[in-house]
Amino acid sequence: MDTTASPLSYRDATEADVDGIVALIQSAYRGESSRAGWTTEADILQGQRTDPQGVLDVVKSPDSRLLKVEREGRVVACCQLEHRGTNAYFGMFAVSPVLQGAGLGRAILAEAERRAREEWGVAEMHMTVISVREDLIAWYERRGYRRTGEMTPFPYGDERFGVPQRDDLRFELLVKPLA
């Protein structure tokens, strides 16, 4: 990790941040720009990863918060935290592709876990990951998440989530105790 870099700042996203966050998420996962990082889904999904309405829904939800992460006034990452009773859901995680691989994601995930534990008192963090993303799942496993084997179907036919390039996509639930 680059310890000489300026510190990260975190704040809850607002309606004014929606377009920038959509662009960040898109750049981290889809299209040619995503290939600058290792989290790209460009070979398994084309089209959009999210849309302004989906991001706005998270921003406005009373049980969710969308953390906007900045360094020197520039958005570098974001993540969603949703309070779900005894657990929190972690989603919409994106790090600028040109900054991936330097420990930024690890730091943001740790901050999200801390906030969920301290602010909501939840016992576990939950997330879903596309099951064929073995490299991404392995990254989360190194951070204490475990695969549950619990699968939910990918929303084939709903282009709000992209255009699948293969027919075996599913989401797997990953869980980490926060106590």
JSON list of C-alpha atoms in Angstrom, two decimals:
[
{"chain": "A", "resi": 1, "resn": "MET", "atom": "CA", "xyz": [0.00, 0.00, 0.00]},
{"chain": "A", "resi": 2, "resn": "ASP", "atom": "CA", "xyz": [1.24, 3.50, -0.78]},
{"chain": "A", "resi": 3, "resn": "THR", "atom": "CA", "xyz": [1.67, 5.07, 2.64]},
{"chain": "A", "resi": 4, "resn": "THR", "atom": "CA", "xyz": [2.70, 8.42, 1.15]},
{"chain": "A", "resi": 5, "resn": "ALA", "atom": "CA", "xyz": [-0.70, 8.97, -0.48]},
{"chain": "A", "resi": 6, "resn": "SER", "atom": "CA", "xyz": [-2.99, 11.54, 1.06]},
{"chain": "A", "resi": 7, "resn": "PRO", "atom": "CA", "xyz": [-5.71, 10.21, 3.36]},
{"chain": "A", "resi": 8, "resn": "LEU", "atom": "CA", "xyz": [-9.13, 9.03, 2.25]},
{"chain": "A", "resi": 9, "resn": "SER", "atom": "CA", "xyz": [-12.27, 10.90, 3.24]},
{"chain": "A", "resi": 10, "resn": "TYR", "atom": "CA", "xyz": [-15.66, 9.25, 3.55]},
{"chain": "A", "resi": 11, "resn": "ARG", "atom": "CA", "xyz": [-19.08, 10.83, 3.37]},
{"chain": "A", "resi": 12, "resn": "ASP", "atom": "CA", "xyz": [-22.62, 9.76, 2.59]},
{"chain": "A", "resi": 13, "resn": "ALA", "atom": "CA", "xyz": [-23.44, 10.32, -1.07]},
{"chain": "A", "resi": 14, "resn": "THR", "atom": "CA", "xyz": [-26.19, 12.76, -1.98]},
{"chain": "A", "resi": 15, "resn": "GLU", "atom": "CA", "xyz": [-28.43, 13.11, -5.01]},
{"chain": "A", "resi": 16, "resn": "ALA", "atom": "CA", "xyz": [-25.81, 15.44, -6.52]},
{"chain": "A", "resi": 17, "resn": "ASP", "atom": "CA", "xyz": [-23.28, 12.56, -6.49]},
{"chain": "A", "resi": 18, "resn": "VAL", "atom": "CA", "xyz": [-25.39, 10.05, -8.42]},
{"chain": "A", "resi": 19, "resn": "ASP", "atom": "CA", "xyz": [-24.01, 10.60, -11.94]},
{"chain": "A", "resi": 20, "resn": "GLY", "atom": "CA", "xyz": [-20.39, 10.54, -10.78]},
{"chain": "A", "resi": 21, "resn": "ILE", "atom": "CA", "xyz": [-20.96, 7.34, -8.82]},
{"chain": "A", "resi": 22, "resn": "VAL", "atom": "CA", "xyz": [-22.66, 5.64, -11.76]},
{"chain": "A", "resi": 23, "resn": "ALA", "atom": "CA", "xyz": [-19.66, 6.57, -13.92]},
{"chain": "A", "resi": 24, "resn": "LEU", "atom": "CA", "xyz": [-17.21, 5.23, -11.30]},
{"chain": "A", "resi": 25, "resn": "ILE", "atom": "CA", "xyz": [-19.05, 1.92, -10.97]},
{"chain": "A", "resi": 26, "resn": "GLN", "atom": "CA", "xyz": [-19.28, 1.53, -14.73]},
{"chain": "A", "resi": 27, "resn": "SER", "atom": "CA", "xyz": [-15.56, 2.27, -15.17]},
{"chain": "A", "resi": 28, "resn": "ALA", "atom": "CA", "xyz": [-14.58, -0.31, -12.54]},
{"chain": "A", "resi": 29, "resn": "TYR", "atom": "CA", "xyz": [-16.58, -3.21, -14.01]},
{"chain": "A", "resi": 30, "resn": "ARG", "atom": "CA", "xyz": [-17.62, -2.73, -17.63]},
{"chain": "A", "resi": 31, "resn": "GLY", "atom": "CA", "xyz": [-16.14, -1.64, -20.90]},
{"chain": "A", "resi": 32, "resn": "GLU", "atom": "CA", "xyz": [-12.56, -1.05, -21.92]},
{"chain": "A", "resi": 33, "resn": "SER", "atom": "CA", "xyz": [-11.81, 1.35, -19.03]},
{"chain": "A", "resi": 34, "resn": "SER", "atom": "CA", "xyz": [-12.46, -1.48, -16.57]},
{"chain": "A", "resi": 35, "resn": "ARG", "atom": "CA", "xyz": [-9.58, -3.49, -18.02]},
{"chain": "A", "resi": 36, "resn": "ALA", "atom": "CA", "xyz": [-7.12, -1.10, -16.32]},
{"chain": "A", "resi": 37, "resn": "GLY", "atom": "CA", "xyz": [-8.07, -2.80, -13.03]},
{"chain": "A", "resi": 38, "resn": "TRP", "atom": "CA", "xyz": [-8.52, -6.39, -11.95]},
{"chain": "A", "resi": 39, "resn": "THR", "atom": "CA", "xyz": [-12.24, -6.22, -11.01]},
{"chain": "A", "resi": 40, "resn": "THR", "atom": "CA", "xyz": [-13.45, -6.04, -14.61]},
{"chain": "A", "resi": 41, "resn": "GLU", "atom": "CA", "xyz": [-16.51, -8.03, -15.62]},
{"chain": "A", "resi": 42, "resn": "ALA", "atom": "CA", "xyz": [-16.10, -7.03, -19.28]},
{"chain": "A", "resi": 43, "resn": "ASP", "atom": "CA", "xyz": [-15.66, -10.64, -20.43]},
{"chain": "A", "resi": 44, "resn": "ILE", "atom": "CA", "xyz": [-18.78, -11.93, -18.72]},
{"chain": "A", "resi": 45, "resn": "LEU", "atom": "CA", "xyz": [-21.15, -8.95, -18.90]},
{"chain": "A", "resi": 46, "resn": "GLN", "atom": "CA", "xyz": [-21.58, -6.03, -21.25]},
{"chain": "A", "resi": 47, "resn": "GLY", "atom": "CA", "xyz": [-23.80, -2.98, -20.97]},
{"chain": "A", "resi": 48, "resn": "GLN", "atom": "CA", "xyz": [-24.43, -1.12, -17.75]},
{"chain": "A", "resi": 49, "resn": "ARG", "atom": "CA", "xyz": [-23.57, -2.26, -14.21]},
{"chain": "A", "resi": 50, "resn": "THR", "atom": "CA", "xyz": [-26.04, 0.13, -12.59]},
{"chain": "A", "resi": 51, "resn": "ASP", "atom": "CA", "xyz": [-28.08, 3.16, -13.53]},
{"chain": "A", "resi": 52, "resn": "PRO", "atom": "CA", "xyz": [-28.85, 6.55, -11.96]},
{"chain": "A", "resi": 53, "resn": "GLN", "atom": "CA", "xyz": [-32.18, 5.35, -10.56]},
{"chain": "A", "resi": 54, "resn": "GLY", "atom": "CA", "xyz": [-30.58, 2.34, -8.85]},
{"chain": "A", "resi": 55, "resn": "VAL", "atom": "CA", "xyz": [-27.95, 4.55, -7.21]},
{"chain": "A", "resi": 56, "resn": "LEU", "atom": "CA", "xyz": [-30.54, 7.18, -6.26]},
{"chain": "A", "resi": 57, "resn": "ASP", "atom": "CA", "xyz": [-32.69, 4.47, -4.64]},
{"chain": "A", "resi": 58, "resn": "VAL", "atom": "CA", "xyz": [-29.75, 3.54, -2.38]},
{"chain": "A", "resi": 59, "resn": "VAL", "atom": "CA", "xyz": [-29.00, 7.19, -1.57]},
{"chain": "A", "resi": 60, "resn": "LYS", "atom": "CA", "xyz": [-32.63, 7.81, -0.56]},
{"chain": "A", "resi": 61, "resn": "SER", "atom": "CA", "xyz": [-33.29, 4.55, 1.31]},
{"chain": "A", "resi": 62, "resn": "PRO", "atom": "CA", "xyz": [-33.63, 5.03, 5.07]},
{"chain": "A", "resi": 63, "resn": "ASP", "atom": "CA", "xyz": [-31.89, 1.69, 5.73]},
{"chain": "A", "resi": 64, "resn": "SER", "atom": "CA", "xyz": [-28.96, 2.25, 3.36]},
{"chain": "A", "resi": 65, "resn": "ARG", "atom": "CA", "xyz": [-26.05, 4.55, 2.95]},
{"chain": "A", "resi": 66, "resn": "LEU", "atom": "CA", "xyz": [-23.81, 4.95, -0.03]},
{"chain": "A", "resi": 67, "resn": "LEU", "atom": "CA", "xyz": [-20.32, 5.94, 1.05]},
{"chain": "A", "resi": 68, "resn": "LYS", "atom": "CA", "xyz": [-18.47, 8.18, -1.36]},
{"chain": "A", "resi": 69, "resn": "VAL", "atom": "CA", "xyz": [-14.72, 7.87, -0.89]},
{"chain": "A", "resi": 70, "resn": "GLU", "atom": "CA", "xyz": [-12.50, 10.75, -1.95]},
{"chain": "A", "resi": 71, "resn": "ARG", "atom": "CA", "xyz": [-8.81, 11.54, -2.00]},
{"chain": "A", "resi": 72, "resn": "GLU", "atom": "CA", "xyz": [-7.75, 15.15, -2.55]},
{"chain": "A", "resi": 73, "resn": "GLY", "atom": "CA", "xyz": [-11.31, 16.07, -3.54]},
{"chain": "A", "resi": 74, "resn": "ARG", "atom": "CA", "xyz": [-11.58, 13.40, -6.23]},
{"chain": "A", "resi": 75, "resn": "VAL", "atom": "CA", "xyz": [-13.94, 10.42, -5.98]},
{"chain": "A", "resi": 76, "resn": "VAL", "atom": "CA", "xyz": [-11.85, 7.23, -5.92]},
{"chain": "A", "resi": 77, "resn": "ALA", "atom": "CA", "xyz": [-14.32, 4.64, -4.64]},
{"chain": "A", "resi": 78, "resn": "CYS", "atom": "CA", "xyz": [-17.79, 3.97, -3.27]},
{"chain": "A", "resi": 79, "resn": "CYS", "atom": "CA", "xyz": [-19.71, 1.27, -1.44]},
{"chain": "A", "resi": 80, "resn": "GLN", "atom": "CA", "xyz": [-23.23, 0.60, -0.22]},
{"chain": "A", "resi": 81, "resn": "LEU", "atom": "CA", "xyz": [-24.07, -0.42, 3.31]},
{"chain": "A", "resi": 82, "resn": "GLU", "atom": "CA", "xyz": [-27.61, -1.58, 4.05]},
{"chain": "A", "resi": 83, "resn": "HIS", "atom": "CA", "xyz": [-28.88, -2.35, 7.54]},
{"chain": "A", "resi": 84, "resn": "ARG", "atom": "CA", "xyz": [-30.76, -5.66, 7.51]},
{"chain": "A", "resi": 85, "resn": "GLY", "atom": "CA", "xyz": [-31.59, -6.46, 11.12]},
{"chain": "A", "resi": 86, "resn": "THR", "atom": "CA", "xyz": [-28.74, -8.46, 12.66]},
{"chain": "A", "resi": 87, "resn": "ASN", "atom": "CA", "xyz": [-26.55, -8.11, 9.56]},
{"chain": "A", "resi": 88, "resn": "ALA", "atom": "CA", "xyz": [-25.48, -5.51, 7.06]},
{"chain": "A", "resi": 89, "resn": "TYR", "atom": "CA", "xyz": [-25.31, -5.90, 3.29]},
{"chain": "A", "resi": 90, "resn": "PHE", "atom": "CA", "xyz": [-22.23, -4.65, 1.44]},
{"chain": "A", "resi": 91, "resn": "GLY", "atom": "CA", "xyz": [-22.65, -3.80, -2.23]},
{"chain": "A", "resi": 92, "resn": "MET", "atom": "CA", "xyz": [-22.04, -1.31, -5.05]},
{"chain": "A", "resi": 93, "resn": "PHE", "atom": "CA", "xyz": [-18.34, -1.52, -4.22]},
{"chain": "A", "resi": 94, "resn": "ALA", "atom": "CA", "xyz": [-16.16, 0.15, -6.82]},
{"chain": "A", "resi": 95, "resn": "VAL", "atom": "CA", "xyz": [-12.60, 1.42, -6.81]},
{"chain": "A", "resi": 96, "resn": "SER", "atom": "CA", "xyz": [-11.25, 3.47, -9.69]},
{"chain": "A", "resi": 97, "resn": "PRO", "atom": "CA", "xyz": [-9.58, 0.93, -12.00]},
{"chain": "A", "resi": 98, "resn": "VAL", "atom": "CA", "xyz": [-6.32, 2.90, -12.21]},
{"chain": "A", "resi": 99, "resn": "LEU", "atom": "CA", "xyz": [-6.02, 2.77, -8.39]},
{"chain": "A", "resi": 100, "resn": "GLN", "atom": "CA", "xyz": [-6.78, -0.93, -7.93]},
{"chain": "A", "resi": 101, "resn": "GLY", "atom": "CA", "xyz": [-4.14, -3.26, -6.52]},
{"chain": "A", "resi": 102, "resn": "ALA", "atom": "CA", "xyz": [-2.60, -0.78, -4.07]},
{"chain": "A", "resi": 103, "resn": "GLY", "atom": "CA", "xyz": [-4.60, -1.60, -0.92]},
{"chain": "A", "resi": 104, "resn": "LEU", "atom": "CA", "xyz": [-7.35, 0.97, -1.36]},
{"chain": "A", "resi": 105, "resn": "GLY", "atom": "CA", "xyz": [-10.12, -1.64, -1.56]},
{"chain": "A", "resi": 106, "resn": "ARG", "atom": "CA", "xyz": [-8.87, -3.40, 1.56]},
{"chain": "A", "resi": 107, "resn": "ALA", "atom": "CA", "xyz": [-8.91, -0.12, 3.52]},
{"chain": "A", "resi": 108, "resn": "ILE", "atom": "CA", "xyz": [-12.40, 0.81, 2.33]},
{"chain": "A", "resi": 109, "resn": "LEU", "atom": "CA", "xyz": [-13.82, -2.64, 3.11]},
{"chain": "A", "resi": 110, "resn": "ALA", "atom": "CA", "xyz": [-12.35, -2.47, 6.64]},
{"chain": "A", "resi": 111, "resn": "GLU", "atom": "CA", "xyz": [-13.89, 0.99, 7.16]},
{"chain": "A", "resi": 112, "resn": "ALA", "atom": "CA", "xyz": [-17.28, -0.24, 5.92]},
{"chain": "A", "resi": 113, "resn": "GLU", "atom": "CA", "xyz": [-17.13, -3.21, 8.31]},
{"chain": "A", "resi": 114, "resn": "ARG", "atom": "CA", "xyz": [-16.18, -0.92, 11.19]},
{"chain": "A", "resi": 115, "resn": "ARG", "atom": "CA", "xyz": [-19.06, 1.45, 10.47]},
{"chain": "A", "resi": 116, "resn": "ALA", "atom": "CA", "xyz": [-21.60, -1.39, 10.19]},
{"chain": "A", "resi": 117, "resn": "ARG", "atom": "CA", "xyz": [-20.42, -2.91, 13.48]},
{"chain": "A", "resi": 118, "resn": "GLU", "atom": "CA", "xyz": [-20.16, 0.34, 15.45]},
{"chain": "A", "resi": 119, "resn": "GLU", "atom": "CA", "xyz": [-23.12, 2.28, 14.05]},
{"chain": "A", "resi": 120, "resn": "TRP", "atom": "CA", "xyz": [-25.63, -0.54, 13.66]},
{"chain": "A", "resi": 121, "resn": "GLY", "atom": "CA", "xyz": [-24.28, -3.19, 16.06]},
{"chain": "A", "resi": 122, "resn": "VAL", "atom": "CA", "xyz": [-24.64, -5.91, 13.43]},
{"chain": "A", "resi": 123, "resn": "ALA", "atom": "CA", "xyz": [-23.09, -9.35, 13.91]},
{"chain": "A", "resi": 124, "resn": "GLU", "atom": "CA", "xyz": [-22.33, -10.13, 10.24]},
{"chain": "A", "resi": 125, "resn": "MET", "atom": "CA", "xyz": [-21.62, -8.54, 6.90]},
{"chain": "A", "resi": 126, "resn": "HIS", "atom": "CA", "xyz": [-23.29, -10.14, 3.88]},
{"chain": "A", "resi": 127, "resn": "MET", "atom": "CA", "xyz": [-22.60, -9.65, 0.19]},
{"chain": "A", "resi": 128, "resn": "THR", "atom": "CA", "xyz": [-23.32, -11.38, -3.08]},
{"chain": "A", "resi": 129, "resn": "VAL", "atom": "CA", "xyz": [-20.70, -11.98, -5.76]},
{"chain": "A", "resi": 130, "resn": "ILE", "atom": "CA", "xyz": [-21.12, -13.49, -9.23]},
{"chain": "A", "resi": 131, "resn": "SER", "atom": "CA", "xyz": [-20.10, -17.10, -8.59]},
{"chain": "A", "resi": 132, "resn": "VAL", "atom": "CA", "xyz": [-17.77, -17.37, -11.61]},
{"chain": "A", "resi": 133, "resn": "ARG", "atom": "CA", "xyz": [-15.65, -14.48, -10.25]},
{"chain": "A", "resi": 134, "resn": "GLU", "atom": "CA", "xyz": [-13.20, -16.82, -8.49]},
{"chain": "A", "resi": 135, "resn": "ASP", "atom": "CA", "xyz": [-10.47, -14.15, -8.26]},
{"chain": "A", "resi": 136, "resn": "LEU", "atom": "CA", "xyz": [-12.81, -11.69, -6.57]},
{"chain": "A", "resi": 137, "resn": "ILE", "atom": "CA", "xyz": [-14.24, -14.34, -4.22]},
{"chain": "A", "resi": 138, "resn": "ALA", "atom": "CA", "xyz": [-10.68, -15.35, -3.27]},
{"chain": "A", "resi": 139, "resn": "TRP", "atom": "CA", "xyz": [-9.90, -11.70, -2.47]},
{"chain": "A", "resi": 140, "resn": "TYR", "atom": "CA", "xyz": [-12.90, -11.54, -0.11]},
{"chain": "A", "resi": 141, "resn": "GLU", "atom": "CA", "xyz": [-11.97, -14.89, 1.46]},
{"chain": "A", "resi": 142, "resn": "ARG", "atom": "CA", "xyz": [-8.53, -13.46, 2.31]},
{"chain": "A", "resi": 143, "resn": "ARG", "atom": "CA", "xyz": [-10.42, -10.75, 4.19]},
{"chain": "A", "resi": 144, "resn": "GLY", "atom": "CA", "xyz": [-12.39, -13.22, 6.29]},
{"chain": "A", "resi": 145, "resn": "TYR", "atom": "CA", "xyz": [-15.50, -13.82, 4.18]},
{"chain": "A", "resi": 146, "resn": "ARG", "atom": "CA", "xyz": [-16.71, -17.35, 3.65]},
{"chain": "A", "resi": 147, "resn": "ARG", "atom": "CA", "xyz": [-18.64, -18.87, 0.81]},
{"chain": "A", "resi": 148, "resn": "THR", "atom": "CA", "xyz": [-22.04, -20.13, 1.88]},
{"chain": "A", "resi": 149, "resn": "GLY", "atom": "CA", "xyz": [-22.99, -22.04, -1.27]},
{"chain": "A", "resi": 150, "resn": "GLU", "atom": "CA", "xyz": [-26.30, -20.15, -1.16]},
{"chain": "A", "resi": 151, "resn": "MET", "atom": "CA", "xyz": [-27.04, -19.05, -4.73]},
{"chain": "A", "resi": 152, "resn": "THR", "atom": "CA", "xyz": [-29.56, -16.68, -6.24]},
{"chain": "A", "resi": 153, "resn": "PRO", "atom": "CA", "xyz": [-30.22, -16.42, -9.98]},
{"chain": "A", "resi": 154, "resn": "PHE", "atom": "CA", "xyz": [-28.74, -13.70, -12.15]},
{"chain": "A", "resi": 155, "resn": "PRO", "atom": "CA", "xyz": [-31.52, -11.46, -13.56]},
{"chain": "A", "resi": 156, "resn": "TYR", "atom": "CA", "xyz": [-31.21, -12.60, -17.17]},
{"chain": "A", "resi": 157, "resn": "GLY", "atom": "CA", "xyz": [-33.29, -10.43, -19.49]},
{"chain": "A", "resi": 158, "resn": "ASP", "atom": "CA", "xyz": [-33.07, -7.35, -17.25]},
{"chain": "A", "resi": 159, "resn": "GLU", "atom": "CA", "xyz": [-30.51, -5.15, -19.01]},
{"chain": "A", "resi": 160, "resn": "ARG", "atom": "CA", "xyz": [-30.38, -2.78, -16.02]},
{"chain": "A", "resi": 161, "resn": "PHE", "atom": "CA", "xyz": [-27.82, -5.29, -14.68]},
{"chain": "A", "resi": 162, "resn": "GLY", "atom": "CA", "xyz": [-25.98, -5.84, -17.95]},
{"chain": "A", "resi": 163, "resn": "VAL", "atom": "CA", "xyz": [-26.03, -8.15, -20.93]},
{"chain": "A", "resi": 164, "resn": "PRO", "atom": "CA", "xyz": [-24.64, -11.58, -19.97]},
{"chain": "A", "resi": 165, "resn": "GLN", "atom": "CA", "xyz": [-22.04, -13.14, -22.23]},
{"chain": "A", "resi": 166, "resn": "ARG", "atom": "CA", "xyz": [-22.53, -16.60, -20.73]},
{"chain": "A", "resi": 167, "resn": "ASP", "atom": "CA", "xyz": [-25.42, -18.66, -19.38]},
{"chain": "A", "resi": 168, "resn": "ASP", "atom": "CA", "xyz": [-24.04, -19.83, -16.03]},
{"chain": "A", "resi": 169, "resn": "LEU", "atom": "CA", "xyz": [-24.15, -16.63, -13.97]},
{"chain": "A", "resi": 170, "resn": "ARG", "atom": "CA", "xyz": [-25.46, -16.74, -10.40]},
{"chain": "A", "resi": 171, "resn": "PHE", "atom": "CA", "xyz": [-24.85, -14.78, -7.23]},
{"chain": "A", "resi": 172, "resn": "GLU", "atom": "CA", "xyz": [-23.27, -16.48, -4.24]},
{"chain": "A", "resi": 173, "resn": "LEU", "atom": "CA", "xyz": [-23.78, -15.18, -0.71]},
{"chain": "A", "resi": 174, "resn": "LEU", "atom": "CA", "xyz": [-20.55, -14.47, 1.19]},
{"chain": "A", "resi": 175, "resn": "VAL", "atom": "CA", "xyz": [-20.65, -13.84, 4.96]},
{"chain": "A", "resi": 176, "resn": "LYS", "atom": "CA", "xyz": [-18.20, -12.49, 7.54]},
{"chain": "A", "resi": 177, "resn": "PRO", "atom": "CA", "xyz": [-18.72, -12.31, 11.32]},
{"chain": "A", "resi": 178, "resn": "LEU", "atom": "CA", "xyz": [-18.02, -8.80, 12.60]},
{"chain": "A", "resi": 179, "resn": "ALA", "atom": "CA", "xyz": [-17.93, -9.49, 16.35]}
]
